[in-house]
Structures are given as structure tokens and as C-alpha cells.
CSV table of C-alpha atoms in Angstrom, one decimal:
chain,number,residue,atom,x,y,z
A,704,MET,CA,5.0,-22.4,-13.7
A,705,CYS,CA,1.4,-21.9,-14.8
A,706,THR,CA,0.1,-18.3,-14.8
A,707,GLY,CA,-2.6,-19.3,-12.4
A,708,GLY,CA,-0.1,-21.0,-10.0
A,709,CYS,CA,2.1,-17.9,-10.1
A,710,ALA,CA,-0.9,-15.7,-9.3
A,711,LYS,CA,-1.8,-17.9,-6.4
A,712,CYS,CA,1.8,-17.6,-5.0
A,713,LEU,CA,1.6,-13.8,-5.3
A,714,GLY,CA,-1.7,-13.7,-3.6
A,715,THR,CA,-0.4,-15.9,-0.7
A,716,THR,CA,2.5,-13.4,-0.3
A,717,LEU,CA,0.3,-10.3,-0.4
A,718,ILE,CA,-2.1,-11.3,2.4
A,719,PRO,CA,0.5,-11.4,5.3
A,720,LEU,CA,2.1,-8.2,3.9
A,721,ALA,CA,-1.3,-6.5,4.0
A,722,VAL,CA,-1.9,-7.6,7.6
A,723,LEU,CA,1.6,-6.4,8.7
A,724,CYS,CA,1.0,-3.0,7.0
A,725,THR,CA,-2.3,-2.6,8.8
A,726,LEU,CA,-0.7,-3.4,12.1
A,727,ALA,CA,2.2,-1.0,11.5
A,728,ASN,CA,-0.2,1.8,10.8
A,729,ILE,CA,-2.3,1.0,13.9
A,730,LEU,CA,0.9,1.1,16.0
A,731,LEU,CA,1.7,4.5,14.7
A,732,PHE,CA,-1.5,5.8,16.5
A,733,PHE,CA,0.4,5.0,19.7
A,734,PRO,CA,3.5,7.2,19.6
A,735,GLY,CA,6.4,5.6,21.5
A,736,GLY,CA,4.0,2.7,22.4
A,737,LYS,CA,1.8,4.9,24.6
A,738,VAL,CA,-1.7,6.3,24.3
A,739,VAL,CA,-1.7,10.1,23.5
A,740,GLU,CA,-3.7,12.6,25.4
A,741,ASN,CA,-4.6,14.6,22.4
A,742,ASN,CA,-5.1,13.2,18.8
A,743,LEU,CA,-3.5,16.4,17.4
A,744,HIS,CA,-0.2,15.1,18.8
A,745,ILE,CA,-0.1,12.3,16.3
A,746,THR,CA,1.9,12.7,13.1
A,747,ASP,CA,-0.3,13.9,10.2
A,748,GLU,CA,0.7,11.1,7.8
A,749,VAL,CA,-0.6,8.5,10.2
A,750,TRP,CA,-4.1,9.9,9.7
A,751,TYR,CA,-3.9,9.4,6.0
A,752,PHE,CA,-4.1,5.6,6.7
A,753,GLY,CA,-1.5,4.6,4.1
A,754,GLY,CA,-0.9,1.2,5.8
A,755,ILE,CA,-4.6,0.5,6.6
A,756,LEU,CA,-6.2,1.7,3.3
A,757,GLY,CA,-3.4,1.6,0.7
A,758,SER,CA,-1.4,-1.4,1.6
A,759,GLY,CA,-4.1,-3.1,3.7
A,760,VAL,CA,-7.7,-2.9,2.5
A,761,LEU,CA,-6.9,-2.2,-1.1
A,762,MET,CA,-4.4,-5.0,-1.2
A,763,ILE,CA,-6.9,-7.6,0.0
A,764,PHE,CA,-8.9,-7.4,-3.2
A,765,PRO,CA,-6.1,-8.2,-5.5
A,766,ALA,CA,-4.8,-10.9,-3.2
A,767,LEU,CA,-8.1,-12.7,-3.1
A,768,VAL,CA,-8.5,-12.5,-6.9
A,769,PHE,CA,-5.0,-13.8,-7.4
A,770,LEU,CA,-5.7,-16.7,-5.0
A,771,GLY,CA,-8.8,-17.6,-6.9
A,772,LEU,CA,-7.2,-17.7,-10.3
A,773,LYS,CA,-5.6,-21.2,-9.9
A,774,ASN,CA,-9.0,-22.8,-9.3
A,775,ASN,CA,-10.9,-20.7,-11.8
A,776,ASP,CA,-13.3,-22.8,-13.9
A,777,CYS,CA,-12.1,-22.7,-17.5
A,778,CYS,CA,-15.1,-24.2,-19.3
A,779,GLY,CA,-14.8,-21.3,-21.6
A,780,CYS,CA,-17.1,-19.3,-23.6
A,781,CYS,CA,-18.2,-19.1,-27.3
A,782,GLY,CA,-16.9,-22.7,-27.8
A,783,ASN,CA,-13.3,-21.8,-26.8
A,784,GLU,CA,-12.2,-23.8,-23.7
A,785,SER,CA,-9.4,-21.3,-22.7
A,786,CYS,CA,-11.6,-18.2,-23.0
A,787,GLY,CA,-12.7,-18.4,-19.3
A,788,LYS,CA,-9.1,-18.6,-18.0
A,789,ARG,CA,-8.0,-15.8,-20.4
A,790,PHE,CA,-10.7,-13.5,-19.2
A,791,ALA,CA,-9.9,-14.2,-15.6
A,792,MET,CA,-6.2,-13.5,-16.2
A,793,PHE,CA,-7.2,-10.2,-17.9
A,794,SER,CA,-9.4,-9.2,-15.0
A,795,SER,CA,-6.4,-9.9,-12.6
A,796,ILE,CA,-4.5,-7.2,-14.5
A,797,ILE,CA,-7.1,-4.6,-13.4
A,798,PHE,CA,-6.9,-5.8,-9.7
A,799,ALA,CA,-3.1,-5.8,-9.9
A,800,ALA,CA,-3.3,-2.2,-11.0
A,801,VAL,CA,-5.5,-1.4,-8.0
A,802,GLY,CA,-2.9,-3.1,-5.8
A,803,VAL,CA,-0.1,-1.0,-7.4
A,804,LEU,CA,-2.0,2.2,-6.7
A,805,GLY,CA,-2.7,1.2,-3.0
A,806,ALA,CA,0.9,0.2,-2.4
A,807,GLY,CA,2.1,3.4,-4.2
A,808,TYR,CA,-0.1,5.5,-1.9
A,809,CYS,CA,1.4,3.9,1.2
A,810,PHE,CA,4.9,4.1,-0.2
A,811,VAL,CA,4.6,7.9,-1.0
A,812,LEU,CA,3.1,8.6,2.4
A,813,SER,CA,5.8,6.7,4.2
A,814,ALA,CA,8.5,8.4,2.3
A,815,VAL,CA,7.0,11.8,3.1
A,816,ALA,CA,6.7,10.9,6.8
A,817,LEU,CA,10.3,9.7,7.0
A,818,ASN,CA,11.5,12.9,5.4
A,819,ARG,CA,9.4,15.2,7.6
A,820,GLY,CA,10.0,13.4,10.8
A,821,PRO,CA,7.6,12.9,13.7
A,822,LYS,CA,5.5,15.4,15.5
A,823,CYS,CA,6.7,15.9,19.0
A,824,TYR,CA,6.9,18.2,22.0
A,825,THR,CA,10.1,20.3,21.9
A,826,GLY,CA,9.8,21.9,25.3
A,827,THR,CA,7.7,24.8,24.1
A,828,GLU,CA,5.2,23.4,21.6
A,829,TRP,CA,4.0,20.4,19.6
A,830,THR,CA,5.7,20.7,16.2
A,831,TYR,CA,7.8,19.0,13.5
A,832,PRO,CA,11.3,20.0,14.6
A,833,PHE,CA,13.1,18.3,11.7
A,834,GLN,CA,13.6,19.6,8.2
A,835,ASP,CA,14.1,17.6,5.0
A,836,GLY,CA,15.2,14.4,6.7
A,837,ASN,CA,18.2,16.0,8.5
A,838,TYR,CA,17.5,13.9,11.6
A,839,LEU,CA,18.1,10.6,9.7
A,840,ALA,CA,21.9,10.9,9.7
A,841,ASN,CA,22.3,13.0,12.8
A,842,HIS,CA,21.0,11.1,15.9
A,843,THR,CA,21.9,14.0,18.2
A,844,LEU,CA,18.9,15.9,16.8
A,845,TRP,CA,16.6,13.2,18.2
A,846,ASN,CA,17.0,14.9,21.6
A,847,MET,CA,14.9,17.8,20.4
A,848,CYS,CA,11.8,15.6,20.9
A,849,GLN,CA,11.1,15.5,24.6
A,850,SER,CA,7.8,13.8,24.4
A,851,PRO,CA,6.5,11.2,23.6
A,852,GLU,CA,9.5,9.2,24.7
A,853,ASN,CA,11.3,7.3,21.9
A,854,ILE,CA,9.0,8.8,19.2
A,855,VAL,CA,11.8,9.2,16.6
A,856,PRO,CA,12.9,5.5,16.5
A,857,TRP,CA,9.2,4.5,16.8
A,858,ASN,CA,8.1,6.4,13.8
A,859,LEU,CA,11.4,5.7,11.9
A,860,THR,CA,11.0,2.0,12.4
A,861,LEU,CA,7.3,1.7,11.5
A,862,PHE,CA,7.3,4.1,8.5
A,863,SER,CA,10.4,2.3,7.2
A,864,LEU,CA,8.6,-1.0,7.5
A,865,LEU,CA,5.6,0.5,5.7
A,866,LEU,CA,7.9,1.8,3.0
A,867,VAL,CA,9.7,-1.5,2.4
A,868,MET,CA,6.5,-3.7,2.6
A,869,SER,CA,4.5,-1.4,0.3
A,870,GLY,CA,7.4,-1.4,-2.2
A,871,ILE,CA,7.4,-5.2,-2.1
A,872,GLN,CA,3.6,-5.2,-2.7
A,873,ALA,CA,4.0,-2.8,-5.7
A,874,VAL,CA,6.6,-5.1,-7.2
A,875,LEU,CA,4.4,-8.2,-6.6
A,876,CYS,CA,1.4,-6.6,-8.2
A,877,GLY,CA,3.6,-5.4,-11.1
A,878,ILE,CA,4.7,-9.1,-11.6
A,879,GLN,CA,1.0,-10.0,-11.7
A,880,VAL,CA,0.4,-7.4,-14.4
A,881,VAL,CA,3.1,-9.2,-16.6
A,882,ASN,CA,1.8,-12.6,-15.5
A,883,GLY,CA,-1.7,-11.6,-16.3
A,884,LEU,CA,-0.7,-10.4,-19.8
A,885,PHE,CA,0.9,-13.8,-20.5
A,886,GLY,CA,-2.1,-15.6,-19.2
A,887,THR,CA,-4.4,-13.5,-21.3
A,888,ILE,CA,-2.4,-13.9,-24.5
A,889,CYS,CA,-1.2,-17.5,-24.0
A,890,GLY,CA,-3.8,-19.0,-21.6
A,891,ASP,CA,-2.9,-21.1,-18.6
A,892,CYS,CA,-0.5,-24.0,-19.1
A,893,LYS,CA,-3.3,-26.5,-18.7
A,894,CYS,CA,-7.1,-26.5,-18.6
A,895,CYS,CA,-8.8,-27.7,-15.4
A,896,GLY,CA,-12.2,-28.0,-13.8
A,897,CYS,CA,-15.2,-29.3,-15.8
A,898,CYS,CA,-13.2,-29.3,-19.1
A,899,GLY,CA,-11.1,-32.2,-17.9
């Protein structure tokens, strides 16, 4: 497959993942699917916007660059027809690195949130009742959270989705780094556009 075609495929995959990560982060602002009375009752990691900024906004830029590589004009520069394509593939490496950083940010935040557990009302105060992920294997501990209702499975599901999707995004951007290196060194498999 051409390096430009591969990049377009990666870009096409990154856009729905970015949208899903953004939606998952937005849903985390509604613990248990309900509007909270006080914003201080929302888990801290939600406020760091890992899914909105890291795997959402920062992922749109690489995705759009990757989508545009297939149709990039390769008329060249300095008398070399493949120079334009090679430069475009080189610039895609930089955007892929931005994507890896954004996905990594979301991945780390999600892992920390899963380990820490949700903020909930334990009957006496709003706190983080779980320590070091001990609630993941022991479902009886979930009863410690009295409010919001179903907060543990809510946070567990959404942060797990963010963890998995940001991991996929990081891998896809890593693939584009390698693809971009091949495209920079070897050029695309064919020249297109005004060069004929």
C-alpha cells in the first residue's frame, strides 16, 4: 500500500476514536448518568480533560494531516518531483508525535483514575474510598459508595474505554511515524496530481 494511502486509512480511523473519547469524557461529568449538585463531587481526573483535549482535540490535527497526505500535490521542489511528497510525509511524523503525546496523556490519566477509583459519598463525606485499585477485583467494596448511584461501574466503564481507545490511538500514530519515515526516505509508491 502507498504510504499516502496508509496515512489516509489511519486518519479515517482516528477521527471516530477522537469523537468517542470526547463523548466518554463528557459523560464522566455526569456521574451515574445524573447531573451533580456540586462540581466538587466529580472525580478529579475528569477535570483534566484527557478524553476531550488529549485524545480528542489533539488527535484531530494528526487525523486531518493524515487524511490530506493521499491527495497532497507532489509537483516537487528544486526540480525533484518526489520532494513535495517526501516533505509532506516528514511533516506527518511531527503530527503523529503530537498524536502520541495526546493519546499518552489520556492513557495515563485513565490509568490513574482507574487505580484511584471514583469520588463518591460514603455516608459521612465525599471522598475517594478505594486505595490502589483494590475495588477492581472486590465488587463488595463498591457498596461503600452510596451516592451517586452506580458511580463505580459508570467510571470504570468510561475510563476503561478511554484507556483502550487512547492506547489504540497511540499505536496508530506510532504506525504513522514508521509510515512517515518510509514515505520520507522512499517517497510514495506513485506520483500524482499535476506531475501526471
